[in-house]
C-alpha positions as protocol buffer text, in pm:
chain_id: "A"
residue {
  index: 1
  type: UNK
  ca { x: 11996 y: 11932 z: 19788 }
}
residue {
  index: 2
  type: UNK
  ca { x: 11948 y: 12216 z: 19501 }
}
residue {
  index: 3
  type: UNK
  ca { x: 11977 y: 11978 z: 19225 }
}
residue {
  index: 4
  type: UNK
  ca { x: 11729 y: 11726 z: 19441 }
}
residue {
  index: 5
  type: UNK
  ca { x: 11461 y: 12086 z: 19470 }
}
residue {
  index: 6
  type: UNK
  ca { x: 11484 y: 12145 z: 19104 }
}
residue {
  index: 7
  type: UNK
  ca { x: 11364 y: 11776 z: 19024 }
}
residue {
  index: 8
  type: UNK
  ca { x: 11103 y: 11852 z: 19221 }
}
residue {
  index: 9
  type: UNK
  ca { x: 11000 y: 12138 z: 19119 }
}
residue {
  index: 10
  type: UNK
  ca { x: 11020 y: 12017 z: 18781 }
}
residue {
  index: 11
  type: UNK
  ca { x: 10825 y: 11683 z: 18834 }
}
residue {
  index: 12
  type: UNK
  ca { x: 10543 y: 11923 z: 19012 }
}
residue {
  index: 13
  type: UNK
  ca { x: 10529 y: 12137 z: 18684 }
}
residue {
  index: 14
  type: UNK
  ca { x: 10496 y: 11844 z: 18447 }
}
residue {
  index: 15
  type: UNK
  ca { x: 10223 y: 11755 z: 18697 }
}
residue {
  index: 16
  type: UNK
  ca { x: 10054 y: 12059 z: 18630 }
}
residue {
  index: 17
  type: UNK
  ca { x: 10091 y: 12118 z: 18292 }
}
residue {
  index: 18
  type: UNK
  ca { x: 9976 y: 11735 z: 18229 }
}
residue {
  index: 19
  type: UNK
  ca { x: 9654 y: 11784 z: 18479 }
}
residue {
  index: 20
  type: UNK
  ca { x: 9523 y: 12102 z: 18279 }
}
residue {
  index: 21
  type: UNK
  ca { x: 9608 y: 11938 z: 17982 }
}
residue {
  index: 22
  type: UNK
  ca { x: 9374 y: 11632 z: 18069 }
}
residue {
  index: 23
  type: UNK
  ca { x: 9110 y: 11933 z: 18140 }
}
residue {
  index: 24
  type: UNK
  ca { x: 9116 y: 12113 z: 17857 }
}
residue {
  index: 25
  type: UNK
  ca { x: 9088 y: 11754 z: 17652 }
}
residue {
  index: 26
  type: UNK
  ca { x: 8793 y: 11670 z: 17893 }
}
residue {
  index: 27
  type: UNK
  ca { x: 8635 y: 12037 z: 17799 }
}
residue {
  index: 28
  type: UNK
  ca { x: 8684 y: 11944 z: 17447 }
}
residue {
  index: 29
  type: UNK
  ca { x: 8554 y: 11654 z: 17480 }
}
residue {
  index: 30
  type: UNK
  ca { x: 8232 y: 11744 z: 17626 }
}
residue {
  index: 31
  type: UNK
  ca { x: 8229 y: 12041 z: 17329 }
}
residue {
  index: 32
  type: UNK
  ca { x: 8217 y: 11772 z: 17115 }
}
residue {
  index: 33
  type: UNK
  ca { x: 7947 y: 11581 z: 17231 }
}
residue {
  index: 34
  type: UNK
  ca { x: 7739 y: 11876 z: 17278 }
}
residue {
  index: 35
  type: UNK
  ca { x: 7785 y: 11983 z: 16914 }
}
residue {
  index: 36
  type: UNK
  ca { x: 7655 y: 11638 z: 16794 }
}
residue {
  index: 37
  type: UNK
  ca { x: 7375 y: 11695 z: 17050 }
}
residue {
  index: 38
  type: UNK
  ca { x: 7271 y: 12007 z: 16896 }
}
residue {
  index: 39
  type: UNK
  ca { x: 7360 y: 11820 z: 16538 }
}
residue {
  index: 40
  type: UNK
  ca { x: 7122 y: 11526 z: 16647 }
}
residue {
  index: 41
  type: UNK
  ca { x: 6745 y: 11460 z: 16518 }
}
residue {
  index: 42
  type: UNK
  ca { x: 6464 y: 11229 z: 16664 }
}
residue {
  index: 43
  type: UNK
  ca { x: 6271 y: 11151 z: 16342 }
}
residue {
  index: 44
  type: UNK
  ca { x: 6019 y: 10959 z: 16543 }
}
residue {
  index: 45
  type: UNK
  ca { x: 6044 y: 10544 z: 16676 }
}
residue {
  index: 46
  type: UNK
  ca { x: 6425 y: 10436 z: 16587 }
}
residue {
  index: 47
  type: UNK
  ca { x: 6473 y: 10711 z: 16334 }
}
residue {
  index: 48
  type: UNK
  ca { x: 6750 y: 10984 z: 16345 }
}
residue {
  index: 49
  type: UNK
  ca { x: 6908 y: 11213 z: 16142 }
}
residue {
  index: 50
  type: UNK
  ca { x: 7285 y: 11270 z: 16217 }
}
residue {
  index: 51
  type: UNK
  ca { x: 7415 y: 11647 z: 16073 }
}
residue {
  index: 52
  type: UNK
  ca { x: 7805 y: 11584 z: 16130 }
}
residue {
  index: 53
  type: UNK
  ca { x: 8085 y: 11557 z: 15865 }
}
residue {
  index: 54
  type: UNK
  ca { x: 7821 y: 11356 z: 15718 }
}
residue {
  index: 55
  type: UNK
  ca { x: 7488 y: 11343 z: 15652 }
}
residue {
  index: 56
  type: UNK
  ca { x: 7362 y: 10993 z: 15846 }
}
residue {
  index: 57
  type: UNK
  ca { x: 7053 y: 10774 z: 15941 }
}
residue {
  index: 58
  type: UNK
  ca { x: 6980 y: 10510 z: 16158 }
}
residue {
  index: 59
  type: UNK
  ca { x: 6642 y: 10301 z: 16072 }
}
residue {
  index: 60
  type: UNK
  ca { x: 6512 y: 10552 z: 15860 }
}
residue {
  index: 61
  type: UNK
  ca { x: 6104 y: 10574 z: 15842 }
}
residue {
  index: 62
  type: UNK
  ca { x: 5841 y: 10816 z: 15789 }
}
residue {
  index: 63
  type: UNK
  ca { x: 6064 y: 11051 z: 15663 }
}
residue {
  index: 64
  type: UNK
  ca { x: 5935 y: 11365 z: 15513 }
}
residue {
  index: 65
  type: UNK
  ca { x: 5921 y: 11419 z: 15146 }
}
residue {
  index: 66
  type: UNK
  ca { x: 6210 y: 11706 z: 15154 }
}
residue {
  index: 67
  type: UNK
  ca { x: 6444 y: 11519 z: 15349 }
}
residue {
  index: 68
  type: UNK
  ca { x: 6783 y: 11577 z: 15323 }
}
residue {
  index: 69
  type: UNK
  ca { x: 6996 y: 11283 z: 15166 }
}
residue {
  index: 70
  type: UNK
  ca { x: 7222 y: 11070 z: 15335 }
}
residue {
  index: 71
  type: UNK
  ca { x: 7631 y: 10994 z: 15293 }
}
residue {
  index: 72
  type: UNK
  ca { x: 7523 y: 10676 z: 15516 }
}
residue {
  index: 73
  type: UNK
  ca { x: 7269 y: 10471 z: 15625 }
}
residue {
  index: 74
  type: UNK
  ca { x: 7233 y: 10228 z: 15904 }
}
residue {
  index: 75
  type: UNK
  ca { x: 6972 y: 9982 z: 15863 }
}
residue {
  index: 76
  type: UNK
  ca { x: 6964 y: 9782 z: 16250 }
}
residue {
  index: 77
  type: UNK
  ca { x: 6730 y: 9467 z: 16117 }
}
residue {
  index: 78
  type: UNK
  ca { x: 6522 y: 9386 z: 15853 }
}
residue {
  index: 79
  type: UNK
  ca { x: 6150 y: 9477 z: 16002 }
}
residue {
  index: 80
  type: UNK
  ca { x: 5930 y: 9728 z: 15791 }
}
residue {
  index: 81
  type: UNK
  ca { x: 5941 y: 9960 z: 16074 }
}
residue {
  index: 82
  type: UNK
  ca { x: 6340 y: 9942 z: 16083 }
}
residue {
  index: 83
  type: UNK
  ca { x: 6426 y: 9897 z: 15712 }
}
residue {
  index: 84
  type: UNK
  ca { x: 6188 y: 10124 z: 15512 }
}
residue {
  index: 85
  type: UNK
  ca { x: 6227 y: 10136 z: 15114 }
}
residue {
  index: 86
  type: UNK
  ca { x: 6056 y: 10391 z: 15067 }
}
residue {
  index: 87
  type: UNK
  ca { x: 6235 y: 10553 z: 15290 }
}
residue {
  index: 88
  type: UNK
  ca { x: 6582 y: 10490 z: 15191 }
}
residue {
  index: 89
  type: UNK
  ca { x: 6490 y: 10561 z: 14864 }
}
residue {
  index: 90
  type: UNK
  ca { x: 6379 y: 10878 z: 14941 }
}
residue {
  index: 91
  type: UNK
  ca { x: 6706 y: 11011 z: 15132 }
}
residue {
  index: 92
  type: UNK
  ca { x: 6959 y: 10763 z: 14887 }
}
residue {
  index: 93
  type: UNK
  ca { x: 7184 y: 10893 z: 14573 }
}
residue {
  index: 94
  type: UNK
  ca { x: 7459 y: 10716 z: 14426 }
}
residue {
  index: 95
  type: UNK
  ca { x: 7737 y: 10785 z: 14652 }
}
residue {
  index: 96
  type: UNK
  ca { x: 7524 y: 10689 z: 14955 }
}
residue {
  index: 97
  type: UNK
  ca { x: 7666 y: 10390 z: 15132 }
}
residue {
  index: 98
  type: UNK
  ca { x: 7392 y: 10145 z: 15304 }
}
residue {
  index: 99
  type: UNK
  ca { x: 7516 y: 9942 z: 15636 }
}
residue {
  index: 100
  type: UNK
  ca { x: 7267 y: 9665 z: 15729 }
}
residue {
  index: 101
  type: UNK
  ca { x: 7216 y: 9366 z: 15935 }
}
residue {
  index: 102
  type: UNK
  ca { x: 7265 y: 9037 z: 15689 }
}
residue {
  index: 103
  type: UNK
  ca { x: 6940 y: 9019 z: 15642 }
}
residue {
  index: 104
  type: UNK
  ca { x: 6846 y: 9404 z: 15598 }
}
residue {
  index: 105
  type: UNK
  ca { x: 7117 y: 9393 z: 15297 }
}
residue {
  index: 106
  type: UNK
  ca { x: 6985 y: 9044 z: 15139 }
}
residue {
  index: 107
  type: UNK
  ca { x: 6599 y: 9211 z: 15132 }
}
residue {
  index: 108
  type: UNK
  ca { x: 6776 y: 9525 z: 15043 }
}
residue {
  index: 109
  type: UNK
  ca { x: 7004 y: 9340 z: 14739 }
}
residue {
  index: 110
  type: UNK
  ca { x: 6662 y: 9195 z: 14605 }
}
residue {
  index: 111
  type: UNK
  ca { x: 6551 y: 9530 z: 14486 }
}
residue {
  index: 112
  type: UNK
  ca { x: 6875 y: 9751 z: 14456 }
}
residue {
  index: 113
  type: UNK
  ca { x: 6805 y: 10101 z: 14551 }
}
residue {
  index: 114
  type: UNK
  ca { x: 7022 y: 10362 z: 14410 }
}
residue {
  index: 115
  type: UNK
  ca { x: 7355 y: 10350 z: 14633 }
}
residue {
  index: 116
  type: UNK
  ca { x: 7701 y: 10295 z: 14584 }
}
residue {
  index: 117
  type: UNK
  ca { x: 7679 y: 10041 z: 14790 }
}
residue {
  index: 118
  type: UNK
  ca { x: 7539 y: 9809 z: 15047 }
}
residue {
  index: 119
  type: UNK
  ca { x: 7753 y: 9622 z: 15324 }
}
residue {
  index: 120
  type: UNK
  ca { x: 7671 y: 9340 z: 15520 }
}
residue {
  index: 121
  type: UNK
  ca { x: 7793 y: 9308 z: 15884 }
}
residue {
  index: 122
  type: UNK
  ca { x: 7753 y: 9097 z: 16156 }
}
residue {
  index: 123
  type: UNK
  ca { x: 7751 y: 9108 z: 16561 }
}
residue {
  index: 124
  type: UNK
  ca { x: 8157 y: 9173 z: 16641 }
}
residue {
  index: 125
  type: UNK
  ca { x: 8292 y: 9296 z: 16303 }
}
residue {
  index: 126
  type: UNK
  ca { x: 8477 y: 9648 z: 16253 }
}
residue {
  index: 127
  type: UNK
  ca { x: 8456 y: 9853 z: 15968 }
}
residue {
  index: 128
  type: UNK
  ca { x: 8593 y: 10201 z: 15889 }
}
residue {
  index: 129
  type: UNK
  ca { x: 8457 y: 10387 z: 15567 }
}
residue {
  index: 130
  type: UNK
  ca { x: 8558 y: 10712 z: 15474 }
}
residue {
  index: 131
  type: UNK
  ca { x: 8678 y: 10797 z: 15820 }
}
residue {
  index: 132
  type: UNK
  ca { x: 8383 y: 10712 z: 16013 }
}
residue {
  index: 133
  type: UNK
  ca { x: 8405 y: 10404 z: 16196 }
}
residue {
  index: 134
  type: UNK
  ca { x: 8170 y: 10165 z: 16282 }
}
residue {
  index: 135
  type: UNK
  ca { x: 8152 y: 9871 z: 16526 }
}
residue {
  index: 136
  type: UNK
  ca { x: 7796 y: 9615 z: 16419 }
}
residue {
  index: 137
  type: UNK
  ca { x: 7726 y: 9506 z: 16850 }
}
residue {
  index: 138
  type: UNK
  ca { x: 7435 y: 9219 z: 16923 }
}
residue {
  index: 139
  type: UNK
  ca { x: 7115 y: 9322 z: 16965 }
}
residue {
  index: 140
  type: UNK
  ca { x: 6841 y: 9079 z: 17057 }
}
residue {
  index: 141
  type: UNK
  ca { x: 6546 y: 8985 z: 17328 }
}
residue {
  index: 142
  type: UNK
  ca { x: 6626 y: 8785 z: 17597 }
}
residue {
  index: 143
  type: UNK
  ca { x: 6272 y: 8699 z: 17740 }
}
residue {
  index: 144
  type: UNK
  ca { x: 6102 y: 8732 z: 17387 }
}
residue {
  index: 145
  type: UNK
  ca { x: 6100 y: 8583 z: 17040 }
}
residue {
  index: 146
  type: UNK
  ca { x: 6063 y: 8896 z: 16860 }
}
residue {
  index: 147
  type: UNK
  ca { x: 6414 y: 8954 z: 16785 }
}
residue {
  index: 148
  type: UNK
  ca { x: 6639 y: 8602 z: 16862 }
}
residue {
  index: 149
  type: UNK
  ca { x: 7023 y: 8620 z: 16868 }
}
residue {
  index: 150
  type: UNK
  ca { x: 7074 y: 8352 z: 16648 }
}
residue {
  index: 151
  type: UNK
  ca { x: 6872 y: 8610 z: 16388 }
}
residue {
  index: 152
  type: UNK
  ca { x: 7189 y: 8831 z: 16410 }
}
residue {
  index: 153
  type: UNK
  ca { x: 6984 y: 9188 z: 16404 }
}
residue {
  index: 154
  type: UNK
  ca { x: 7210 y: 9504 z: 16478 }
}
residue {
  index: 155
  type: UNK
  ca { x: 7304 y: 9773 z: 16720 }
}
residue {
  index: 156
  type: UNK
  ca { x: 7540 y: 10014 z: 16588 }
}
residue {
  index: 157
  type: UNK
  ca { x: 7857 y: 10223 z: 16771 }
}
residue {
  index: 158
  type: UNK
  ca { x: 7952 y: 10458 z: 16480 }
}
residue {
  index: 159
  type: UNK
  ca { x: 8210 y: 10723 z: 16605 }
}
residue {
  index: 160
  type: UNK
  ca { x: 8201 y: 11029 z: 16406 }
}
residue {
  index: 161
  type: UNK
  ca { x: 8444 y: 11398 z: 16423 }
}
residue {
  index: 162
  type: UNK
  ca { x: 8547 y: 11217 z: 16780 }
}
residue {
  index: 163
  type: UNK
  ca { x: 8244 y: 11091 z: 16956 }
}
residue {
  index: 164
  type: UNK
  ca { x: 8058 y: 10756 z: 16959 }
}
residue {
  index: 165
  type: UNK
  ca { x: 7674 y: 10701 z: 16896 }
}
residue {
  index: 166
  type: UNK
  ca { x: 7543 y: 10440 z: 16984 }
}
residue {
  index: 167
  type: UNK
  ca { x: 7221 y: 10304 z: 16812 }
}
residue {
  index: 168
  type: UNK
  ca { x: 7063 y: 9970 z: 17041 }
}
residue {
  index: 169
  type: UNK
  ca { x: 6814 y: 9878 z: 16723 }
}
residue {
  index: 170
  type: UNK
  ca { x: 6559 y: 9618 z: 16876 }
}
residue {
  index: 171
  type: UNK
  ca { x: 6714 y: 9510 z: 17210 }
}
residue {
  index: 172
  type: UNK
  ca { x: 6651 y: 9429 z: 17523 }
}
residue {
  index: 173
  type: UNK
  ca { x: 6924 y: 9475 z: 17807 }
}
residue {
  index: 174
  type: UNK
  ca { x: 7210 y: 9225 z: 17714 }
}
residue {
  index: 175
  type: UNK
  ca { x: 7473 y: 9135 z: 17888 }
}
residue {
  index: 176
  type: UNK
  ca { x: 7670 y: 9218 z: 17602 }
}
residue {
  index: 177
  type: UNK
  ca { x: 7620 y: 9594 z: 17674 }
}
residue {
  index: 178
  type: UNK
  ca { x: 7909 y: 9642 z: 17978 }
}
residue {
  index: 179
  type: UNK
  ca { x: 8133 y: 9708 z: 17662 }
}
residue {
  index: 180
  type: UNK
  ca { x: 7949 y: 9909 z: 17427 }
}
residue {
  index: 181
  type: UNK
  ca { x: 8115 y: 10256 z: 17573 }
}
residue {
  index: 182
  type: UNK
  ca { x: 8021 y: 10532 z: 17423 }
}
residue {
  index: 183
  type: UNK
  ca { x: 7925 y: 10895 z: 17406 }
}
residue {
  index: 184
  type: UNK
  ca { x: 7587 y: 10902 z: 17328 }
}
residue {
  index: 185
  type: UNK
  ca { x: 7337 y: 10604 z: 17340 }
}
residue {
  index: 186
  type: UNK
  ca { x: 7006 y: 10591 z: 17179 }
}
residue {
  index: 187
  type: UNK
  ca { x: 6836 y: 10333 z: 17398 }
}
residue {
  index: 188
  type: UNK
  ca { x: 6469 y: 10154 z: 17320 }
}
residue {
  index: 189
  type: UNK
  ca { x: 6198 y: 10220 z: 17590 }
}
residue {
  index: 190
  type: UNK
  ca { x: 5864 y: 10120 z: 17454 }
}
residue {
  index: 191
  type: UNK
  ca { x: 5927 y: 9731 z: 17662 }
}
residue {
  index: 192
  type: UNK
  ca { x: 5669 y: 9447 z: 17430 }
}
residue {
  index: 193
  type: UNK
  ca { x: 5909 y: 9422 z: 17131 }
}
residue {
  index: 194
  type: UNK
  ca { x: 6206 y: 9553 z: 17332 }
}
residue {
  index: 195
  type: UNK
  ca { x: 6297 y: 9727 z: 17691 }
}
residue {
  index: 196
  type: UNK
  ca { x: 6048 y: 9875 z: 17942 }
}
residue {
  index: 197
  type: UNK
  ca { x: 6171 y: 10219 z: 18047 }
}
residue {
  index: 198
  type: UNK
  ca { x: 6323 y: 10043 z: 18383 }
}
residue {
  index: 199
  type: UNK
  ca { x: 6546 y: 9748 z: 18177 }
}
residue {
  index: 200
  type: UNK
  ca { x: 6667 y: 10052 z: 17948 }
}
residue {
  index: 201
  type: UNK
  ca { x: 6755 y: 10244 z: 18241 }
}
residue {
  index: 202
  type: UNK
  ca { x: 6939 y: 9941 z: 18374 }
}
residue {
  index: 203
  type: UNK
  ca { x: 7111 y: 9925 z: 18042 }
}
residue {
  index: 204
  type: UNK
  ca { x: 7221 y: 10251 z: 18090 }
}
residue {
  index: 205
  type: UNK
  ca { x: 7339 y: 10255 z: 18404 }
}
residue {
  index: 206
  type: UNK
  ca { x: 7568 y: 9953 z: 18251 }
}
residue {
  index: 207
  type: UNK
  ca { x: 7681 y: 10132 z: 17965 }
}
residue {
  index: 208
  type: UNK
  ca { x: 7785 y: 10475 z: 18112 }
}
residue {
  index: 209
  type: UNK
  ca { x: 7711 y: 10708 z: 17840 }
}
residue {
  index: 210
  type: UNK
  ca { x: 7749 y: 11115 z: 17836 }
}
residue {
  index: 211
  type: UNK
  ca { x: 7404 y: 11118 z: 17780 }
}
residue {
  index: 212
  type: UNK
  ca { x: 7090 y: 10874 z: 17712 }
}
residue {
  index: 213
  type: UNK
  ca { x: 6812 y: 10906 z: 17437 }
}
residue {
  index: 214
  type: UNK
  ca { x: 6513 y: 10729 z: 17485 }
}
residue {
  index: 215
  type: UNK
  ca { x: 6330 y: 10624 z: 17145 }
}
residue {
  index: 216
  type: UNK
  ca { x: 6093 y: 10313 z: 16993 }
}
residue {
  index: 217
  type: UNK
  ca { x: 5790 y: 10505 z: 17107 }
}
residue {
  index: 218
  type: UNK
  ca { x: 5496 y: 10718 z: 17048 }
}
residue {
  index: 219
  type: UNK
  ca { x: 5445 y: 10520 z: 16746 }
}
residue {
  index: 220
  type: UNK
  ca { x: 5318 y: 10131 z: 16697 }
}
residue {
  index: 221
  type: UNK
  ca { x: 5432 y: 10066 z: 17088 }
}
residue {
  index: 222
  type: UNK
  ca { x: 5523 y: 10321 z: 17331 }
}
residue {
  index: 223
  type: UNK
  ca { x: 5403 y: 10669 z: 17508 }
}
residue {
  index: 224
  type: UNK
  ca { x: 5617 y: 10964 z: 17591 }
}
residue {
  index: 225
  type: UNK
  ca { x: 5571 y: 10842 z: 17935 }
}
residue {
  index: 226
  type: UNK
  ca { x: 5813 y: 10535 z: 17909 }
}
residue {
  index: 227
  type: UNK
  ca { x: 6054 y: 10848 z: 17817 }
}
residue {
  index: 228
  type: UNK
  ca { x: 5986 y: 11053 z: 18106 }
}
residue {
  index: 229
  type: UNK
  ca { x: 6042 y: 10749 z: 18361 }
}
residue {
  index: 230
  type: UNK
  ca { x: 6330 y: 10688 z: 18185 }
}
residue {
  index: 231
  type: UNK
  ca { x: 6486 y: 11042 z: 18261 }
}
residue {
  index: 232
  type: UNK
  ca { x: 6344 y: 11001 z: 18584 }
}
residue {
  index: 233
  type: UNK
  ca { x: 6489 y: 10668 z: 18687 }
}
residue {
  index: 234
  type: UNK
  ca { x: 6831 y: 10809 z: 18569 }
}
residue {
  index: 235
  type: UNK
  ca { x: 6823 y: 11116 z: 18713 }
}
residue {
  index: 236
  type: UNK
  ca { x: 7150 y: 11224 z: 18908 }
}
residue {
  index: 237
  type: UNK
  ca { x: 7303 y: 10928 z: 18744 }
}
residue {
  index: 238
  type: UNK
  ca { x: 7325 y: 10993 z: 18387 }
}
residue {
  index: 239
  type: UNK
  ca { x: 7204 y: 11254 z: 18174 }
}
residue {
  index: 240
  type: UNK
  ca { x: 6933 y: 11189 z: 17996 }
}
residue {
  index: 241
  type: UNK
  ca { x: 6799 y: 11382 z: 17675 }
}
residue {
  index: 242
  type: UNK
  ca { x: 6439 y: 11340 z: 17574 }
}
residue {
  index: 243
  type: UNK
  ca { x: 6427 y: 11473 z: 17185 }
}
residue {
  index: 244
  type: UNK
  ca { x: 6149 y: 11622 z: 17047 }
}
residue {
  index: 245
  type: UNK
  ca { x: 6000 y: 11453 z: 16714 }
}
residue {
  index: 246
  type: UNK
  ca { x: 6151 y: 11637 z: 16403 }
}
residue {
  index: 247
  type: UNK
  ca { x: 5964 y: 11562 z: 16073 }
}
């Protein structure tokens, strides 16, 4: 009977110790994500700015003159809007290493900015370069020609120091979406070229993120409306962050 108490006791203790355990990864966690948050820049339509371990962009454009330059780059698809020369060249040095759809890093290969180098990936493949991983996901219309599958343009999920971004690129909501988890999403809301403000909320009901970004908008297609029904349309169902436009 004693030695059937102490197995108890002991068992309850494990419990314990393994529940605040789970908790205090949980707090972390959610440390984390707030830190990349606060790390996080809207640089207007698809464009951010990523201050981590590394300096990184997604779709840079209309980037200010002293911007800061970039460790990587993520180039979604090949549009002018999306893959910018100028742009990269602005924020580019020679140890900068450019991700791109296919046909972002053919158009990209044709004039060579300064880089160290500029990788290729399709929908499905995996790489991980200097410790930041980074998982190329579909992105494409479903109801529109803007943006076909069969064209192979890019979302990103890029985990960085522990959490997972994930940029949409030119998408609408895809069924391929119920297993892009991550962290953070950075979801199109403009609808025309890509989601209305109610698909994207649809998407991210799907998807499950900590928090939801809205972007494409308030420039070519798009109001800060769509953003605000966005946050509405989620609210009490997933955070939602609406970022203020950083030059």
């Amino acid at each position: 009977m004693v030695r059937a108490n102490l197995i108890i006791k002991v068992l309850f203790l494990c419990f314990i110790l393994s529940f605040y355990a789970s908790q205090e990864a949980a707090y972390s966690a959610e440390g984390e994500v707030d830190k990349m948050l606060n790390n996080l820049h809207w640089l207007g339509h698809a464009s951010f700015r990523l201050d981590g371990s590394k300096i990184i962009y997604f779709d840079p454009w209309k980037l200010s003159k002293g911007s800061q330059k970039a460790d990587f780059i993520f180039i979604t698809h090949e549009h002018f809007d999306h893959c910018s020369l100028d742009d990269i060249e602005l924020i580019s040095t020679k140890d900068t290493v450019i991700v791109a759809s296919e046909t972002a890093a053919k158009q990209l290969e044709s004039v060579r900015p300064v880089c160290k180098e500029i990788k290729s990936l399709l929908p499905g493949d995996n790489i991980e370069i200097s410790g930041i991983k980074v998982s190329a996901v579909a992105s494409y219309n479903i109801n529109k020609q803007f943006h076909t599958k069969n064209s192979c343009k890019l979302g990103f999920i890029v985990t960085v120091d522990g959490v997972k971004i994930y940029h949409a690129g030119d998408t609408d909501d895809i069924p391929e979406m119920k297993n892009y988890g991550c962290d953070i999403a950075l979801l199109p809301v403009s609808g025309t070229y890509v989601m209305t403000a109610d698909e994207a909320a649809g998407a991210a009901l799907v998807i499950k993120p900590k928090v939801a970004i809205p972007m494409h908008y308030g420039d070519i297609i798009g109001i800060e409306n769509d953003a605000i029904r966005f946050q509405d349309l989620l609210k009490g169902k997933v955070e939602v962050k609406i970022l203020k436009k950083e030059s």
